[in-house]
Amino acid sequence: MLLGAMLACLGSAPAHAQEQAYVHIVRPGETLSSIAQAYYGDPRRDQVLVRENALGEGEPPTGTRLLIPTVRHHRVTAGESWRSIAEHYYGDPNRAVALLKANHAKANGQLEEGTQLLIPHPLRYLARSSESLSNLAEQFYGTRDEVRLLRAFNASAHSRVSRGQTVLIPIYDLVLSRAGLERVQLSIGPKTGSDGEETRRVQAEIARDIPRVHEAVQAGQFVEALALGNQLLGRGLLTGNQEISIQRELATAYVALARDDLAIRAFSRALEKQPDLELDSVRTSPRVLAALEAAKSQRTK
């Protein structure tokens, strides 16, 4: 979701993008952590709210308007290209690199009409001290390999970030939780045209793509697995078994990227659907098994 706070950084992004923003008005007793929990299901996402809204230290006062960022989805129409879609959402056709990465595509690949694309959210990161793009890549993606993505997205040839410099971080997994989606849907009203046929169509498409997430994990393409898995989750309308399958793959990828905290969160969401979830103790990594046990332990507290 391209939000108003980003428009100054994204140049000629279309004006209607701001209309897509969801605004939360801080209520008495709310904190950034509680708001992050409400929308993302993770209180640690409070730092996303801090960065997105350029907040200072401390909690925002009652009545503060907060923009709630999330990924978006785009259905390709005739004549569109990666560059034209990037210009539409990011104000710069050269930022198509993030779209290609998020959707596991090649620059010379053809876009088919009707294809649904994941549009990463461009988080505005204001450096508070001198740091490197490598550190930012590790912080946001779990691997320094994505420094090339940050350089390309920001048209930067430098590896250092100076204090006060703004860096745009395309975020793939900034997905609203089920409760967060319900909050937004209640505020904007029900979608038109949603029916059983549409639900079945989406679920069939998701069933077709879930094996790709597994294949990416097996091939050691963990960042790619996270991008695709979160893209599928962001579509909504999943069956319980589909969500369980995706969360299991995400948890494995997070463990491989040394993000055990996110792996535990993924397993916790799978356990919401299947409390008796078990993994093959012979074929499964001990670290993955440990993350599952940690998630089970949290549920019993």
mmCIF file of N, CA, C and O in Angstrom, residues 84-126:
data_model
loop_
_atom_site.group_PDB
_atom_site.id
_atom_site.type_symbol
_atom_site.label_atom_id
_atom_site.label_comp_id
_atom_site.label_asym_id
_atom_site.label_seq_id
_atom_site.Cartn_x
_atom_site.Cartn_y
_atom_site.Cartn_z
ATOM 1 N N SER A 84 6.051 -0.090 -16.260
ATOM 2 C CA SER A 84 4.891 0.796 -16.139
ATOM 3 C C SER A 84 4.198 0.597 -14.787
ATOM 4 O O SER A 84 3.700 1.548 -14.184
ATOM 5 N N ILE A 85 4.184 -0.641 -14.301
ATOM 6 C CA ILE A 85 3.570 -0.900 -13.002
ATOM 7 C C ILE A 85 4.418 -0.290 -11.891
ATOM 8 O O ILE A 85 3.899 0.289 -10.930
ATOM 9 N N ALA A 86 5.753 -0.398 -12.025
ATOM 10 C CA ALA A 86 6.644 0.216 -11.036
ATOM 11 C C ALA A 86 6.465 1.731 -11.014
ATOM 12 O O ALA A 86 6.448 2.352 -9.946
ATOM 13 N N GLU A 87 6.323 2.323 -12.174
ATOM 14 C CA GLU A 87 6.119 3.773 -12.228
ATOM 15 C C GLU A 87 4.782 4.146 -11.587
ATOM 16 O O GLU A 87 4.671 5.171 -10.900
ATOM 17 N N HIS A 88 3.776 3.309 -11.797
ATOM 18 C CA HIS A 88 2.445 3.569 -11.237
ATOM 19 C C HIS A 88 2.488 3.575 -9.715
ATOM 20 O O HIS A 88 1.903 4.457 -9.069
ATOM 21 N N TYR A 89 3.181 2.606 -9.122
ATOM 22 C CA TYR A 89 3.166 2.461 -7.663
ATOM 23 C C TYR A 89 4.315 3.181 -6.969
ATOM 24 O O TYR A 89 4.174 3.610 -5.820
ATOM 25 N N TYR A 90 5.457 3.287 -7.649
ATOM 26 C CA TYR A 90 6.649 3.836 -6.995
ATOM 27 C C TYR A 90 7.140 5.142 -7.610
ATOM 28 O O TYR A 90 8.077 5.747 -7.104
ATOM 29 N N GLY A 91 6.527 5.563 -8.716
ATOM 30 C CA GLY A 91 6.938 6.815 -9.330
ATOM 31 C C GLY A 91 8.234 6.726 -10.110
ATOM 32 O O GLY A 91 8.758 7.745 -10.556
ATOM 33 N N ASP A 92 8.779 5.518 -10.302
ATOM 34 C CA ASP A 92 10.053 5.341 -11.000
ATOM 35 C C ASP A 92 10.063 3.964 -11.653
ATOM 36 O O ASP A 92 10.034 2.949 -10.955
ATOM 37 N N PRO A 93 10.106 3.903 -12.981
ATOM 38 C CA PRO A 93 10.086 2.595 -13.665
ATOM 39 C C PRO A 93 11.280 1.724 -13.317
ATOM 40 O O PRO A 93 11.202 0.499 -13.404
ATOM 41 N N ASN A 94 12.399 2.330 -12.909
ATOM 42 C CA ASN A 94 13.582 1.549 -12.569
ATOM 43 C C ASN A 94 13.401 0.742 -11.282
ATOM 44 O O ASN A 94 14.189 -0.169 -11.004
ATOM 45 N N ARG A 95 12.384 1.073 -10.520
ATOM 46 C CA ARG A 95 12.128 0.312 -9.291
ATOM 47 C C ARG A 95 11.388 -0.992 -9.570
ATOM 48 O O ARG A 95 10.973 -1.685 -8.641
ATOM 49 N N ALA A 96 11.253 -1.325 -10.837
ATOM 50 C CA ALA A 96 10.652 -2.606 -11.198
ATOM 51 C C ALA A 96 11.455 -3.771 -10.637
ATOM 52 O O ALA A 96 10.949 -4.884 -10.523
ATOM 53 N N VAL A 97 12.696 -3.526 -10.256
ATOM 54 C CA VAL A 97 13.532 -4.587 -9.684
ATOM 55 C C VAL A 97 12.859 -5.218 -8.469
ATOM 56 O O VAL A 97 12.960 -6.433 -8.250
ATOM 57 N N ALA A 98 12.149 -4.424 -7.668
ATOM 58 C CA ALA A 98 11.470 -4.959 -6.487
ATOM 59 C C ALA A 98 10.280 -5.822 -6.877
ATOM 60 O O ALA A 98 9.992 -6.836 -6.233
ATOM 61 N N LEU A 99 9.582 -5.435 -7.932
ATOM 62 C CA LEU A 99 8.448 -6.225 -8.403
ATOM 63 C C LEU A 99 8.921 -7.569 -8.945
ATOM 64 O O LEU A 99 8.292 -8.611 -8.701
ATOM 65 N N LEU A 100 10.007 -7.552 -9.685
ATOM 66 C CA LEU A 100 10.555 -8.789 -10.226
ATOM 67 C C LEU A 100 10.966 -9.735 -9.113
ATOM 68 O O LEU A 100 10.695 -10.937 -9.150
ATOM 69 N N LYS A 101 11.620 -9.183 -8.097
ATOM 70 C CA LYS A 101 12.076 -9.997 -6.976
ATOM 71 C C LYS A 101 10.894 -10.577 -6.213
ATOM 72 O O LYS A 101 10.885 -11.767 -5.866
ATOM 73 N N ALA A 102 9.895 -9.766 -5.967
ATOM 74 C CA ALA A 102 8.758 -10.200 -5.166
ATOM 75 C C ALA A 102 7.920 -11.258 -5.865
ATOM 76 O O ALA A 102 7.285 -12.089 -5.215
ATOM 77 N N ASN A 103 7.930 -11.235 -7.192
ATOM 78 C CA ASN A 103 7.068 -12.132 -7.953
ATOM 79 C C ASN A 103 7.833 -13.207 -8.713
ATOM 80 O O ASN A 103 7.277 -13.858 -9.600
ATOM 81 N N HIS A 104 9.117 -13.380 -8.357
ATOM 82 C CA HIS A 104 9.946 -14.450 -8.928
ATOM 83 C C HIS A 104 9.935 -14.417 -10.456
ATOM 84 O O HIS A 104 9.686 -15.428 -11.122
ATOM 85 N N ALA A 105 10.168 -13.249 -10.994
ATOM 86 C CA ALA A 105 10.110 -13.075 -12.435
ATOM 87 C C ALA A 105 11.441 -12.551 -12.975
ATOM 88 O O ALA A 105 12.277 -12.044 -12.226
ATOM 89 N N LYS A 106 11.625 -12.687 -14.277
ATOM 90 C CA LYS A 106 12.800 -12.171 -14.947
ATOM 91 C C LYS A 106 12.432 -10.920 -15.723
ATOM 92 O O LYS A 106 11.289 -10.763 -16.176
ATOM 93 N N ALA A 107 13.410 -10.054 -15.888
ATOM 94 C CA ALA A 107 13.151 -8.759 -16.525
ATOM 95 C C ALA A 107 12.603 -8.915 -17.933
ATOM 96 O O ALA A 107 11.814 -8.089 -18.398
ATOM 97 N N ASN A 108 13.017 -9.976 -18.627
ATOM 98 C CA ASN A 108 12.550 -10.162 -20.003
ATOM 99 C C ASN A 108 11.311 -11.043 -20.077
ATOM 100 O O ASN A 108 10.862 -11.415 -21.158
ATOM 101 N N GLY A 109 10.756 -11.396 -18.909
ATOM 102 C CA GLY A 109 9.558 -12.230 -18.892
ATOM 103 C C GLY A 109 8.320 -11.446 -19.298
ATOM 104 O O GLY A 109 8.206 -10.254 -19.032
ATOM 105 N N GLN A 110 7.406 -12.138 -19.941
ATOM 106 C CA GLN A 110 6.181 -11.501 -20.391
ATOM 107 C C GLN A 110 5.127 -11.511 -19.291
ATOM 108 O O GLN A 110 4.976 -12.490 -18.568
ATOM 109 N N LEU A 111 4.409 -10.408 -19.178
ATOM 110 C CA LEU A 111 3.327 -10.308 -18.213
ATOM 111 C C LEU A 111 2.022 -10.714 -18.887
ATOM 112 O O LEU A 111 1.654 -10.155 -19.920
ATOM 113 N N GLU A 112 1.345 -11.678 -18.301
ATOM 114 C CA GLU A 112 0.079 -12.120 -18.860
ATOM 115 C C GLU A 112 -1.074 -11.344 -18.231
ATOM 116 O O GLU A 112 -1.097 -11.130 -17.019
ATOM 117 N N GLU A 113 -2.006 -10.937 -19.060
ATOM 118 C CA GLU A 113 -3.173 -10.214 -18.563
ATOM 119 C C GLU A 113 -3.916 -11.075 -17.549
ATOM 120 O O GLU A 113 -4.109 -12.275 -17.743
ATOM 121 N N GLY A 114 -4.297 -10.472 -16.425
ATOM 122 C CA GLY A 114 -5.016 -11.191 -15.383
ATOM 123 C C GLY A 114 -4.138 -11.715 -14.264
ATOM 124 O O GLY A 114 -4.646 -12.119 -13.216
ATOM 125 N N THR A 115 -2.810 -11.710 -14.475
ATOM 126 C CA THR A 115 -1.896 -12.174 -13.431
ATOM 127 C C THR A 115 -1.955 -11.243 -12.227
ATOM 128 O O THR A 115 -1.982 -10.028 -12.380
ATOM 129 N N GLN A 116 -1.981 -11.802 -11.047
ATOM 130 C CA GLN A 116 -1.974 -10.976 -9.841
ATOM 131 C C GLN A 116 -0.564 -10.872 -9.302
ATOM 132 O O GLN A 116 0.106 -11.878 -9.077
ATOM 133 N N LEU A 117 -0.110 -9.652 -9.079
ATOM 134 C CA LEU A 117 1.248 -9.394 -8.614
ATOM 135 C C LEU A 117 1.240 -8.879 -7.178
ATOM 136 O O LEU A 117 0.327 -8.166 -6.764
ATOM 137 N N LEU A 118 2.289 -9.244 -6.468
ATOM 138 C CA LEU A 118 2.521 -8.676 -5.143
ATOM 139 C C LEU A 118 3.272 -7.360 -5.310
ATOM 140 O O LEU A 118 4.281 -7.307 -6.019
ATOM 141 N N ILE A 119 2.788 -6.314 -4.667
ATOM 142 C CA ILE A 119 3.433 -5.007 -4.707
ATOM 143 C C ILE A 119 4.032 -4.730 -3.326
ATOM 144 O O ILE A 119 3.307 -4.418 -2.376
ATOM 145 N N PRO A 120 5.349 -4.884 -3.161
ATOM 146 C CA PRO A 120 5.962 -4.638 -1.845
ATOM 147 C C PRO A 120 5.713 -3.203 -1.383
ATOM 148 O O PRO A 120 5.617 -2.281 -2.195
ATOM 149 N N HIS A 121 5.631 -3.052 -0.085
ATOM 150 C CA HIS A 121 5.478 -1.705 0.452
ATOM 151 C C HIS A 121 6.843 -1.037 0.575
ATOM 152 O O HIS A 121 7.768 -1.618 1.158
ATOM 153 N N PRO A 122 7.003 0.178 0.065
ATOM 154 C CA PRO A 122 8.286 0.884 0.164
ATOM 155 C C PRO A 122 8.402 1.631 1.490
ATOM 156 O O PRO A 122 7.980 2.781 1.610
ATOM 157 N N LEU A 123 8.954 0.981 2.487
ATOM 158 C CA LEU A 123 9.072 1.588 3.807
ATOM 159 C C LEU A 123 10.114 2.698 3.788
ATOM 160 O O LEU A 123 11.214 2.522 3.266
ATOM 161 N N ARG A 124 9.771 3.817 4.381
ATOM 162 C CA ARG A 124 10.675 4.967 4.425
ATOM 163 C C ARG A 124 11.555 4.849 5.664
ATOM 164 O O ARG A 124 11.075 4.939 6.794
ATOM 165 N N TYR A 125 12.846 4.629 5.442
ATOM 166 C CA TYR A 125 13.797 4.465 6.543
ATOM 167 C C TYR A 125 14.681 5.703 6.614
ATOM 168 O O TYR A 125 15.435 5.999 5.685
ATOM 169 N N LEU A 126 14.585 6.436 7.712
ATOM 170 C CA LEU A 126 15.387 7.634 7.915
ATOM 171 C C LEU A 126 16.549 7.278 8.841
ATOM 172 O O LEU A 126 16.341 6.954 10.012
#
